[in-house]
Amino acid sequence: MTRELREHARRTLTYWARVLVAGALPLGVFWLVADLLTLPGMGGELFRRIHFALYCATWVLVPIAVSDCLSRERREGTLALLFLTPLKPAALVLAKVGAHAVQLAAALLAVVPVLMIPILLGGTNWLLVAWTVLVLANVAGWSLGLTVVASSVSRGSNRALALAVILEGAGFVLFPWIVGALFGMNSLSTWQQGYSQASYDFFIGFSLLVTPGDDFVRAAQLLFKPTQIIYTAGAMTMISAAVLVFSLLFAGNRLRWNWRDTPTSRVPQKMEQTFCQPIVGTKLLRRWMRRLLERNPLGWLERRQWSGRLVIWTWLAVVGTVYGFMLSNIQFFRRVAFVDQIMVGLLLLSLATVAAGSFRRERETGVLELLLVSPLRVRQIIHGRLLGIWGQFLPAVGLLLGVWLYLGRARQEQTGPATVGAGSLIVLYAILPVVGLSFSLQCRSYLLALLLTLSSVLLLPDLLIGLLDLLPYDYQFDAATGRLLVTLSQMSVAGVLYWRLYRKLGRRQFPILRNAR
């Protein structure tokens, strides 16, 4: 554990994380308090918002920080050296989890001064504070356990992160369901309104875990069982501890038998050959790929594997299937705005994910150095990669815009992360690959590049909108002017990052990664 903490202390990202946390806390408090200044009981509402932010941040940040803790040791070959010491696999896993638990506890302690603000403002009590601490501890146990399991199974960093996200999603659903079932809210009348027992337990548990306020106190009063809260808290803690212990034992046992790099077995090879090898239209595919290689070699690198080509047809199938199913539903036009927001959000997230990891593959394999000494110019390299990324998502974006034009919803634009509207979608479709490509070249960590990409394009405009809303009434802008300012700010950020990308790539100023897969 001491070795792991010293290894983290040698990382530059550890110190930058402190700077980011110190800078994010005042901005977060400003965002939380901005619309509560006129409320009489703002302390309770502020406490619930901080609790919600911490709850979601724990589920999101733990996989980002811990998913590569064991898989990185396998890639770098240090796992075999650690087994030469008296350490056993279970002790090694426990040390990894303990080191990251210390870092997570230090991050949560940094929020204590912010938590004191709603307590001093009033509207909270000791029961809510204790419940918040207990819930965050349980969520940390679930997140650490599930992420360590994903890291012990995988060797590559991206695969470990993907598996950790899948397990975290399952835990995000299972944990509230267990809490709702333990709390025993079956006697309330809302359960009779067409919900199944499992669905109702999930929503009750999610409400108690995410927004512990009036619902928490009211539930205790309706049950007339004060001991029910103690029982739920104790049972919840025991289950979380059991999940963590089982995860540590599973990860240790997995390392004991699979710490060596073994060749891929026949079953995955046969499955890939059966389901991923082209069978129909092979001549057309070869002709298309040959033409793409001649016209845009950088775009060909994005689509030379079946996984890159699968992105095109998967999103095209998703958009067509979702809207085809919704159009056959009677309640479609009541839910069309929600469907639009979900589809645009997922599409932009997938676009940012591909762009943020684009140049990373070339840095890992050494292809980027070969491209820089080839006859291709820097501008051709950048434009070729951008055209390749745009081409992957062009069919899905074109189909989505066609559906909007058919339904007459192309002009119903909104500002915010879930931006809906033809103009805003086209701007974000053009800007996100530029921003993601710039951060993919500059950042060592793929996750940091992804977070910076999403923050630069989506969160900064939201902050600009919040600042504009705080202006006096005489100086506020209308909706059209606000959208124009947001679009100009996004284009300005993309222009600056494009210039930085061109300069860094031309001067060969980027970190080189080795053995990251």
Short mmCIF file of C-alpha atoms in Angstrom, two decimals:
data_model
loop_
_atom_site.label_atom_id
_atom_site.label_comp_id
_atom_site.label_asym_id
_atom_site.label_seq_id
_atom_site.Cartn_x
_atom_site.Cartn_y
_atom_site.Cartn_z
CA MET A 1 0.00 0.00 0.00
CA THR A 2 2.89 2.35 0.78
CA ARG A 3 4.46 1.50 -2.57
CA GLU A 4 1.20 2.29 -4.35
CA LEU A 5 0.84 5.64 -2.57
CA ARG A 6 4.44 6.56 -3.42
CA GLU A 7 3.84 5.60 -7.04
CA HIS A 8 0.80 7.91 -7.16
CA ALA A 9 2.84 10.67 -5.53
CA ARG A 10 5.26 10.57 -8.48
CA ARG A 11 2.46 11.25 -10.96
CA THR A 12 1.91 14.77 -12.21
CA LEU A 13 -1.83 14.10 -12.54
CA THR A 14 -2.09 13.66 -8.76
CA TYR A 15 -1.04 17.25 -8.14
CA TRP A 16 -3.09 18.61 -11.02
CA ALA A 17 -6.12 16.82 -9.58
CA ARG A 18 -5.73 18.83 -6.38
CA VAL A 19 -5.64 22.05 -8.39
CA LEU A 20 -8.73 21.03 -10.34
CA VAL A 21 -10.63 20.11 -7.17
CA ALA A 22 -9.63 23.38 -5.51
CA GLY A 23 -10.83 25.31 -8.56
CA ALA A 24 -14.00 23.25 -9.09
CA LEU A 25 -15.31 23.60 -5.53
CA PRO A 26 -15.95 27.39 -5.66
CA LEU A 27 -17.53 27.07 -9.13
CA GLY A 28 -19.68 24.18 -7.95
CA VAL A 29 -20.90 26.06 -4.93
CA PHE A 30 -21.66 29.09 -7.10
CA TRP A 31 -23.69 26.92 -9.49
CA LEU A 32 -25.56 25.26 -6.63
CA VAL A 33 -26.42 28.49 -4.83
CA ALA A 34 -27.17 30.66 -7.87
CA ASP A 35 -30.88 29.82 -8.08
CA LEU A 36 -31.41 29.33 -4.32
CA LEU A 37 -30.65 32.82 -3.11
CA THR A 38 -34.32 33.76 -2.91
CA LEU A 39 -35.57 30.56 -1.23
CA PRO A 40 -36.35 30.71 2.51
CA GLY A 41 -35.11 27.16 3.28
CA MET A 42 -32.14 27.07 0.94
CA GLY A 43 -29.96 25.11 3.37
CA GLY A 44 -31.89 21.86 2.97
CA GLU A 45 -32.10 22.15 -0.82
CA LEU A 46 -28.40 22.98 -1.06
CA PHE A 47 -27.53 19.97 1.09
CA ARG A 48 -29.59 17.66 -1.15
CA ARG A 49 -27.88 19.00 -4.26
CA ILE A 50 -24.41 18.52 -2.82
CA HIS A 51 -25.36 15.00 -1.75
CA PHE A 52 -26.65 14.22 -5.25
CA ALA A 53 -23.42 15.54 -6.82
CA LEU A 54 -21.25 13.47 -4.49
CA TYR A 55 -23.36 10.34 -5.04
CA CYS A 56 -23.07 10.54 -8.83
CA ALA A 57 -19.40 11.60 -8.73
CA THR A 58 -18.48 8.54 -6.66
CA TRP A 59 -20.03 6.17 -9.20
CA VAL A 60 -18.32 7.99 -12.08
CA LEU A 61 -14.86 8.87 -10.74
CA VAL A 62 -13.99 5.55 -9.06
CA PRO A 63 -13.96 3.55 -12.35
CA ILE A 64 -11.91 6.30 -13.97
CA ALA A 65 -9.25 6.18 -11.24
CA VAL A 66 -9.20 2.47 -10.33
CA SER A 67 -10.06 0.55 -13.51
CA ASP A 68 -6.41 0.27 -14.60
CA CYS A 69 -4.82 -0.53 -11.22
CA LEU A 70 -4.29 -4.28 -11.84
CA SER A 71 -4.40 -4.42 -15.63
CA ARG A 72 -1.53 -1.91 -15.84
CA GLU A 73 0.65 -4.18 -13.68
CA ARG A 74 0.01 -7.04 -16.10
CA ARG A 75 0.84 -4.95 -19.17
CA GLU A 76 4.05 -3.53 -17.73
CA GLY A 77 5.25 -6.91 -16.45
CA THR A 78 5.54 -5.79 -12.81
CA LEU A 79 2.89 -8.24 -11.59
CA ALA A 80 5.34 -11.14 -11.88
CA LEU A 81 7.95 -9.13 -9.95
CA LEU A 82 5.45 -8.45 -7.18
CA PHE A 83 4.74 -12.17 -6.86
CA LEU A 84 8.45 -12.74 -6.21
CA THR A 85 7.95 -10.87 -2.93
CA PRO A 86 6.16 -12.41 0.09
CA LEU A 87 2.95 -10.72 -1.10
CA LYS A 88 0.02 -12.97 -1.94
CA PRO A 89 -2.59 -12.12 -4.59
CA ALA A 90 -5.24 -11.26 -2.00
CA ALA A 91 -2.82 -9.00 -0.15
CA LEU A 92 -1.83 -7.31 -3.40
CA VAL A 93 -5.47 -6.61 -4.30
CA LEU A 94 -6.15 -5.35 -0.77
CA ALA A 95 -3.17 -2.98 -0.98
CA LYS A 96 -4.38 -1.60 -4.31
CA VAL A 97 -7.89 -1.04 -3.00
CA GLY A 98 -6.57 0.44 0.26
CA ALA A 99 -4.40 2.97 -1.56
CA HIS A 100 -7.25 4.12 -3.77
CA ALA A 101 -9.60 4.17 -0.79
CA VAL A 102 -7.21 6.58 0.96
CA GLN A 103 -7.23 8.84 -2.09
CA LEU A 104 -11.02 8.67 -2.33
CA ALA A 105 -11.37 9.51 1.37
CA ALA A 106 -9.03 12.48 0.93
CA ALA A 107 -11.15 13.71 -1.99
CA LEU A 108 -14.34 13.41 0.06
CA LEU A 109 -12.73 15.23 2.98
CA ALA A 110 -12.04 18.14 0.65
CA VAL A 111 -15.82 18.58 0.36
CA VAL A 112 -16.35 18.91 4.13
CA PRO A 113 -15.97 22.73 4.13
CA VAL A 114 -18.61 22.90 1.39
CA LEU A 115 -20.95 20.65 3.39
CA MET A 116 -20.70 23.03 6.33
CA ILE A 117 -22.42 25.78 4.31
CA PRO A 118 -25.91 24.15 4.22
CA ILE A 119 -25.52 23.01 7.82
CA LEU A 120 -24.87 26.59 8.94
CA LEU A 121 -27.75 27.86 6.79
CA GLY A 122 -30.18 25.46 8.46
CA GLY A 123 -32.65 22.98 7.02
CA THR A 124 -30.63 19.85 7.87
CA ASN A 125 -30.25 17.66 10.94
CA TRP A 126 -27.84 15.09 12.24
CA LEU A 127 -29.88 12.23 10.77
CA LEU A 128 -29.45 13.49 7.20
CA VAL A 129 -25.72 14.13 7.69
CA ALA A 130 -25.15 10.64 9.11
CA TRP A 131 -27.21 9.11 6.30
CA THR A 132 -25.15 10.97 3.70
CA VAL A 133 -21.86 9.75 5.15
CA LEU A 134 -23.18 6.17 5.34
CA VAL A 135 -24.53 6.23 1.77
CA LEU A 136 -21.27 7.58 0.33
CA ALA A 137 -19.27 4.93 2.21
CA ASN A 138 -21.50 2.18 0.84
CA VAL A 139 -21.32 3.54 -2.71
CA ALA A 140 -17.52 3.71 -2.44
CA GLY A 141 -17.44 0.06 -1.34
CA TRP A 142 -19.59 -1.04 -4.28
CA SER A 143 -17.62 1.05 -6.77
CA LEU A 144 -14.20 -0.10 -5.56
CA GLY A 145 -15.21 -3.76 -5.51
CA LEU A 146 -16.80 -3.83 -8.95
CA THR A 147 -14.00 -1.83 -10.54
CA VAL A 148 -11.27 -4.06 -9.10
CA VAL A 149 -13.07 -7.11 -10.53
CA ALA A 150 -13.05 -5.49 -13.97
CA SER A 151 -9.36 -4.61 -13.66
CA SER A 152 -8.40 -8.15 -12.63
CA VAL A 153 -10.18 -9.70 -15.61
CA SER A 154 -8.85 -7.37 -18.32
CA ARG A 155 -5.38 -6.59 -19.62
CA GLY A 156 -6.00 -3.49 -21.73
CA SER A 157 -6.91 -0.18 -20.16
CA ASN A 158 -9.84 0.51 -22.49
CA ARG A 159 -11.30 -2.94 -22.02
CA ALA A 160 -10.95 -2.67 -18.24
CA LEU A 161 -12.71 0.71 -18.27
CA ALA A 162 -15.53 -0.59 -20.48
CA LEU A 163 -16.10 -3.60 -18.24
CA ALA A 164 -15.94 -1.40 -15.14
CA VAL A 165 -18.59 0.91 -16.61
CA ILE A 166 -20.85 -2.08 -17.31
CA LEU A 167 -20.46 -3.43 -13.78
CA GLU A 168 -20.93 0.04 -12.30
CA GLY A 169 -24.15 0.41 -14.27
CA ALA A 170 -25.41 -2.87 -12.84
CA GLY A 171 -24.44 -1.75 -9.34
CA PHE A 172 -26.07 1.63 -9.90
CA VAL A 173 -29.38 -0.18 -10.47
CA LEU A 174 -28.98 -3.03 -7.98
CA PHE A 175 -27.92 -0.96 -4.95
CA PRO A 176 -31.01 1.32 -4.87
CA TRP A 177 -33.26 -1.71 -5.45
CA ILE A 178 -31.76 -3.45 -2.41
CA VAL A 179 -32.18 -0.34 -0.26
CA GLY A 180 -35.80 0.09 -1.36
CA ALA A 181 -36.57 -3.55 -0.62
CA LEU A 182 -34.95 -3.27 2.82
CA PHE A 183 -36.79 -0.10 3.73
CA GLY A 184 -40.17 -1.80 3.23
CA MET A 185 -42.35 0.84 1.58
CA ASN A 186 -44.95 -1.62 0.30
CA SER A 187 -47.77 -0.20 2.42
CA LEU A 188 -47.89 3.15 0.62
CA SER A 189 -50.73 3.76 -1.81
CA THR A 190 -48.53 4.77 -4.76
CA TRP A 191 -47.53 1.12 -5.18
CA GLN A 192 -51.07 0.42 -6.46
CA GLN A 193 -50.67 2.66 -9.53
CA GLY A 194 -49.50 0.08 -12.04
CA TYR A 195 -45.87 -0.32 -10.93
CA SER A 196 -44.34 -3.70 -10.30
CA GLN A 197 -42.85 -4.47 -6.92
CA ALA A 198 -39.27 -4.44 -8.24
CA SER A 199 -39.74 -1.12 -10.03
CA TYR A 200 -41.29 0.48 -6.98
CA ASP A 201 -38.49 -0.76 -4.70
CA PHE A 202 -35.92 0.70 -7.10
CA PHE A 203 -37.54 4.15 -7.27
CA ILE A 204 -38.02 4.31 -3.51
CA GLY A 205 -34.42 3.27 -2.87
CA PHE A 206 -33.11 5.69 -5.48
CA SER A 207 -35.11 8.54 -3.93
CA LEU A 208 -33.79 7.76 -0.46
CA LEU A 209 -30.19 7.45 -1.65
CA VAL A 210 -30.03 10.41 -4.03
CA THR A 211 -32.30 13.02 -2.40
CA PRO A 212 -32.39 12.31 1.35
CA GLY A 213 -34.67 15.06 2.55
CA ASP A 214 -38.35 15.28 3.26
CA ASP A 215 -38.98 11.86 1.69
CA PHE A 216 -36.60 10.28 4.14
CA VAL A 217 -38.26 11.79 7.21
CA ARG A 218 -41.79 11.26 5.84
CA ALA A 219 -41.10 7.59 5.16
CA ALA A 220 -39.96 7.07 8.73
CA GLN A 221 -43.08 8.81 10.05
CA LEU A 222 -45.47 6.79 7.86
CA LEU A 223 -43.93 3.51 8.88
CA PHE A 224 -44.12 4.38 12.58
CA LYS A 225 -40.95 2.32 13.01
CA PRO A 226 -37.91 4.38 13.99
CA THR A 227 -35.90 1.17 14.21
CA GLN A 228 -36.52 0.58 10.48
CA ILE A 229 -33.93 3.22 9.60
CA ILE A 230 -31.33 1.56 11.81
CA TYR A 231 -32.19 -1.85 10.37
CA THR A 232 -31.95 -0.57 6.78
CA ALA A 233 -28.64 1.19 7.45
CA GLY A 234 -27.12 -1.87 9.12
CA ALA A 235 -28.31 -4.34 6.50
CA MET A 236 -27.22 -2.02 3.68
CA THR A 237 -23.74 -1.68 5.19
CA MET A 238 -23.38 -5.43 5.68
CA ILE A 239 -24.39 -6.13 2.09
CA SER A 240 -21.96 -3.50 0.77
CA ALA A 241 -19.16 -4.95 2.90
CA ALA A 242 -19.99 -8.44 1.60
CA VAL A 243 -19.86 -7.18 -2.00
CA LEU A 244 -16.46 -5.57 -1.37
CA VAL A 245 -15.00 -8.67 0.34
CA PHE A 246 -16.32 -11.00 -2.37
CA SER A 247 -14.89 -8.73 -5.06
CA LEU A 248 -11.46 -8.70 -3.40
CA LEU A 249 -11.46 -12.50 -3.09
CA PHE A 250 -12.53 -12.91 -6.70
CA ALA A 251 -9.87 -10.49 -7.96
CA GLY A 252 -7.17 -12.19 -5.88
CA ASN A 253 -8.17 -15.63 -7.12
CA ARG A 254 -8.24 -14.32 -10.68
CA LEU A 255 -4.69 -12.98 -10.34
CA ARG A 256 -3.49 -16.24 -8.84
CA TRP A 257 -4.44 -18.22 -11.93
CA ASN A 258 -4.15 -15.64 -14.74
CA TRP A 259 -1.15 -13.49 -13.87
CA ARG A 260 0.74 -14.77 -16.94
CA ASP A 261 0.02 -13.61 -20.49
CA THR A 262 -1.48 -16.55 -22.33
CA PRO A 263 -2.48 -16.73 -26.01
CA THR A 264 -6.10 -16.22 -26.92
CA SER A 265 -8.13 -19.40 -26.69
CA ARG A 266 -9.94 -20.93 -29.64
CA VAL A 267 -13.40 -19.86 -28.56
CA PRO A 268 -12.85 -16.05 -28.87
CA GLN A 269 -10.95 -16.54 -32.12
CA LYS A 270 -13.73 -18.68 -33.55
CA MET A 271 -16.42 -16.23 -32.40
CA GLU A 272 -14.57 -13.29 -33.98
CA GLN A 273 -14.07 -15.21 -37.20
CA THR A 274 -17.75 -16.26 -37.27
CA PHE A 275 -19.47 -13.00 -36.35
CA CYS A 276 -16.96 -10.30 -37.36
CA GLN A 277 -15.47 -11.51 -40.64
CA PRO A 278 -17.23 -10.13 -43.76
CA ILE A 279 -19.06 -12.74 -45.80
CA VAL A 280 -21.48 -10.84 -48.06
CA GLY A 281 -20.18 -8.15 -50.40
CA THR A 282 -16.48 -8.80 -49.79
CA LYS A 283 -15.46 -7.53 -53.22
CA LEU A 284 -17.39 -4.33 -52.73
CA LEU A 285 -15.84 -3.89 -49.29
CA ARG A 286 -12.30 -4.37 -50.64
CA ARG A 287 -12.95 -1.91 -53.45
CA TRP A 288 -14.36 0.64 -51.01
CA MET A 289 -11.47 0.25 -48.56
CA ARG A 290 -8.91 0.48 -51.38
CA ARG A 291 -10.47 3.70 -52.62
CA LEU A 292 -10.56 5.08 -49.07
CA LEU A 293 -6.89 4.21 -48.59
CA GLU A 294 -5.94 6.06 -51.76
CA ARG A 295 -7.98 9.19 -50.98
CA ASN A 296 -7.63 9.40 -47.19
CA PRO A 297 -5.07 7.12 -45.50
CA LEU A 298 -5.87 8.57 -42.06
CA GLY A 299 -9.55 7.84 -42.52
CA TRP A 300 -8.68 4.32 -43.61
CA LEU A 301 -6.92 3.78 -40.28
CA GLU A 302 -10.22 4.53 -38.53
CA ARG A 303 -12.14 1.92 -40.55
CA ARG A 304 -9.59 -0.76 -41.31
CA GLN A 305 -10.89 -2.95 -38.45
CA TRP A 306 -14.42 -4.30 -38.09
CA SER A 307 -14.92 -2.39 -34.81
CA GLY A 308 -14.39 0.95 -36.56
CA ARG A 309 -16.82 0.07 -39.36
CA LEU A 310 -19.32 -1.24 -36.82
CA VAL A 311 -19.72 2.26 -35.38
CA ILE A 312 -21.25 3.49 -38.65
CA TRP A 313 -23.89 0.80 -38.98
CA THR A 314 -24.62 0.50 -35.26
CA TRP A 315 -25.61 4.15 -34.87
CA LEU A 316 -27.53 4.06 -38.14
CA ALA A 317 -29.47 1.03 -36.86
CA VAL A 318 -30.05 2.59 -33.42
CA VAL A 319 -31.48 5.84 -34.79
CA GLY A 320 -33.66 4.05 -37.31
CA THR A 321 -34.92 1.46 -34.81
CA VAL A 322 -35.69 3.93 -32.00
CA TYR A 323 -37.60 6.41 -34.13
CA GLY A 324 -39.29 3.64 -36.11
CA PHE A 325 -40.54 2.10 -32.87
CA MET A 326 -41.56 5.43 -31.35
CA LEU A 327 -43.51 6.52 -34.45
CA SER A 328 -45.71 3.45 -34.04
CA ASN A 329 -46.48 4.44 -30.42
CA ILE A 330 -49.58 6.51 -29.67
CA GLN A 331 -47.76 8.48 -26.96
CA PHE A 332 -44.82 9.36 -29.24
CA PHE A 333 -45.46 13.09 -29.58
CA ARG A 334 -45.71 13.43 -25.81
CA ARG A 335 -42.26 11.93 -25.35
CA VAL A 336 -40.52 13.04 -28.53
CA ALA A 337 -38.55 15.82 -26.78
CA PHE A 338 -37.17 13.35 -24.24
CA VAL A 339 -36.25 10.87 -27.01
CA ASP A 340 -34.51 13.65 -28.96
CA GLN A 341 -32.43 14.64 -25.95
CA ILE A 342 -31.41 11.06 -25.18
CA MET A 343 -30.43 10.30 -28.78
CA VAL A 344 -28.45 13.52 -29.22
CA GLY A 345 -26.69 13.09 -25.88
CA LEU A 346 -25.64 9.49 -26.60
CA LEU A 347 -24.58 10.33 -30.16
CA LEU A 348 -22.41 13.25 -29.00
CA LEU A 349 -20.93 11.14 -26.22
CA SER A 350 -19.98 8.41 -28.70
CA LEU A 351 -18.49 11.02 -31.05
CA ALA A 352 -16.41 12.51 -28.21
CA THR A 353 -15.29 9.02 -27.14
CA VAL A 354 -13.97 8.18 -30.61
CA ALA A 355 -12.31 11.58 -31.07
CA ALA A 356 -10.63 11.62 -27.64
CA GLY A 357 -8.96 8.25 -28.31
CA SER A 358 -8.08 8.83 -31.95
CA PHE A 359 -4.39 9.81 -31.87
CA ARG A 360 -3.81 7.70 -28.78
CA ARG A 361 -3.71 4.49 -30.81
CA GLU A 362 -1.09 5.96 -33.15
CA ARG A 363 1.02 7.07 -30.18
CA GLU A 364 0.83 3.60 -28.61
CA THR A 365 1.81 1.70 -31.74
CA GLY A 366 4.37 4.23 -33.02
CA VAL A 367 2.41 4.93 -36.22
CA LEU A 368 2.26 8.65 -35.49
CA GLU A 369 6.05 9.00 -35.75
CA LEU A 370 5.96 7.20 -39.10
CA LEU A 371 3.21 9.50 -40.36
CA LEU A 372 5.24 12.57 -39.43
CA VAL A 373 8.24 11.41 -41.49
CA SER A 374 6.04 10.45 -44.46
CA PRO A 375 5.32 12.84 -47.37
CA LEU A 376 2.05 13.79 -45.66
CA ARG A 377 1.98 17.30 -44.23
CA VAL A 378 0.72 18.11 -40.75
CA ARG A 379 -2.43 19.72 -42.10
CA GLN A 380 -3.17 16.65 -44.23
CA ILE A 381 -2.78 14.38 -41.20
CA ILE A 382 -5.19 16.46 -39.13
CA HIS A 383 -7.76 16.89 -41.89
CA GLY A 384 -7.58 13.24 -42.88
CA ARG A 385 -8.31 12.10 -39.36
CA LEU A 386 -11.13 14.63 -38.97
CA LEU A 387 -12.72 13.48 -42.22
CA GLY A 388 -12.46 9.89 -41.02
CA ILE A 389 -14.24 10.65 -37.74
CA TRP A 390 -16.92 12.75 -39.44
CA GLY A 391 -17.50 9.97 -41.96
CA GLN A 392 -18.14 7.42 -39.21
CA PHE A 393 -21.07 9.39 -37.78
CA LEU A 394 -22.33 11.10 -40.94
CA PRO A 395 -25.04 8.49 -41.79
CA ALA A 396 -26.49 8.56 -38.25
CA VAL A 397 -26.46 12.36 -38.03
CA GLY A 398 -27.96 12.66 -41.52
CA LEU A 399 -30.76 10.21 -40.65
CA LEU A 400 -31.47 12.05 -37.38
CA LEU A 401 -31.69 15.40 -39.17
CA GLY A 402 -33.94 13.84 -41.81
CA VAL A 403 -36.30 12.54 -39.12
CA TRP A 404 -36.39 15.96 -37.47
CA LEU A 405 -37.17 17.67 -40.77
CA TYR A 406 -39.92 15.15 -41.45
CA LEU A 407 -41.46 15.73 -38.01
CA GLY A 408 -41.02 19.49 -38.21
CA ARG A 409 -38.82 19.63 -35.10
CA ALA A 410 -35.64 20.97 -36.64
CA ARG A 411 -36.10 24.48 -35.23
CA GLN A 412 -37.05 23.54 -31.68
CA GLU A 413 -33.66 24.23 -30.20
CA GLN A 414 -32.66 24.25 -26.56
CA THR A 415 -29.45 25.27 -24.88
CA GLY A 416 -27.64 22.97 -22.53
CA PRO A 417 -25.85 19.62 -22.61
CA ALA A 418 -28.82 17.85 -24.22
CA THR A 419 -28.97 20.27 -27.12
CA VAL A 420 -31.87 19.62 -29.50
CA GLY A 421 -32.04 21.32 -32.88
CA ALA A 422 -30.60 20.98 -36.35
CA GLY A 423 -28.30 24.00 -36.14
CA SER A 424 -26.87 23.11 -32.74
CA LEU A 425 -26.41 19.47 -33.71
CA ILE A 426 -24.49 20.41 -36.87
CA VAL A 427 -22.23 22.78 -34.92
CA LEU A 428 -21.46 20.18 -32.24
CA TYR A 429 -20.95 17.50 -34.90
CA ALA A 430 -18.31 19.71 -36.54
CA ILE A 431 -16.65 20.92 -33.32
CA LEU A 432 -16.39 17.82 -31.11
CA PRO A 433 -13.89 15.90 -33.33
CA VAL A 434 -11.59 18.95 -33.45
CA VAL A 435 -11.60 19.36 -29.67
CA GLY A 436 -11.27 15.62 -29.00
CA LEU A 437 -8.42 15.25 -31.49
CA SER A 438 -6.50 18.06 -29.80
CA PHE A 439 -6.80 16.54 -26.33
CA SER A 440 -6.07 13.03 -27.62
CA LEU A 441 -2.65 14.27 -28.75
CA GLN A 442 -1.78 16.23 -25.61
CA CYS A 443 -3.07 14.02 -22.75
CA ARG A 444 -1.43 10.85 -21.52
CA SER A 445 -4.67 9.59 -20.01
CA TYR A 446 -7.56 8.75 -22.31
CA LEU A 447 -10.09 9.49 -19.59
CA LEU A 448 -8.63 12.94 -18.97
CA ALA A 449 -8.84 13.66 -22.71
CA LEU A 450 -12.49 12.57 -22.77
CA LEU A 451 -13.42 14.65 -19.72
CA LEU A 452 -11.66 17.73 -21.09
CA THR A 453 -13.41 17.27 -24.45
CA LEU A 454 -16.86 17.10 -22.91
CA SER A 455 -16.15 19.94 -20.48
CA SER A 456 -14.81 22.28 -23.15
CA VAL A 457 -17.73 21.84 -25.53
CA LEU A 458 -20.70 21.17 -23.22
CA LEU A 459 -20.01 22.42 -19.69
CA LEU A 460 -18.36 25.74 -20.48
CA PRO A 461 -21.37 26.94 -22.53
CA ASP A 462 -23.63 25.99 -19.60
CA LEU A 463 -21.45 28.08 -17.30
CA LEU A 464 -21.69 30.97 -19.77
CA ILE A 465 -25.49 30.66 -19.78
CA GLY A 466 -25.53 30.69 -15.97
CA LEU A 467 -23.43 33.85 -15.89
CA LEU A 468 -25.71 35.53 -18.43
CA ASP A 469 -28.77 34.67 -16.35
CA LEU A 470 -27.28 36.49 -13.36
CA LEU A 471 -27.06 39.77 -15.24
CA PRO A 472 -29.59 42.49 -14.38
CA TYR A 473 -32.87 42.33 -16.23
CA ASP A 474 -32.03 45.30 -18.45
CA TYR A 475 -28.84 43.61 -19.69
CA GLN A 476 -30.16 40.07 -20.27
CA PHE A 477 -30.26 38.60 -23.77
CA ASP A 478 -33.11 36.86 -25.51
CA ALA A 479 -33.01 33.14 -26.37
CA ALA A 480 -31.70 33.64 -29.94
CA THR A 481 -28.85 35.90 -28.79
CA GLY A 482 -27.98 33.45 -26.00
CA ARG A 483 -27.75 30.56 -28.47
CA LEU A 484 -25.59 32.69 -30.76
CA LEU A 485 -23.19 33.51 -27.92
CA VAL A 486 -22.97 29.84 -26.93
CA THR A 487 -22.24 28.83 -30.53
CA LEU A 488 -19.57 31.51 -30.89
CA SER A 489 -17.91 30.44 -27.64
CA GLN A 490 -17.86 26.80 -28.79
CA MET A 491 -16.39 27.74 -32.15
CA SER A 492 -13.77 29.93 -30.46
CA VAL A 493 -12.69 27.06 -28.19
CA ALA A 494 -12.48 24.74 -31.21
CA GLY A 495 -10.42 27.29 -33.17
CA VAL A 496 -7.91 27.77 -30.35
CA LEU A 497 -7.54 24.02 -29.84
CA TYR A 498 -7.13 23.43 -33.58
CA TRP A 499 -4.29 25.96 -33.69
CA ARG A 500 -2.73 24.29 -30.65
CA LEU A 501 -3.10 20.85 -32.26
CA TYR A 502 -1.41 22.03 -35.47
CA ARG A 503 1.43 23.64 -33.52
CA LYS A 504 2.06 20.67 -31.20
CA LEU A 505 1.92 18.11 -33.97
CA GLY A 506 4.19 20.16 -36.22
CA ARG A 507 6.79 20.55 -33.45
CA ARG A 508 6.49 16.88 -32.35
CA GLN A 509 5.51 18.02 -28.84
CA PHE A 510 3.39 15.14 -27.58
CA PRO A 511 3.92 12.34 -25.03
CA ILE A 512 4.81 8.93 -26.43
CA LEU A 513 2.94 5.93 -25.01
CA ARG A 514 4.20 2.37 -25.04
CA ASN A 515 2.59 -0.95 -24.15
CA ALA A 516 -0.70 0.68 -23.20
CA ARG A 517 -2.83 -2.11 -24.62
#
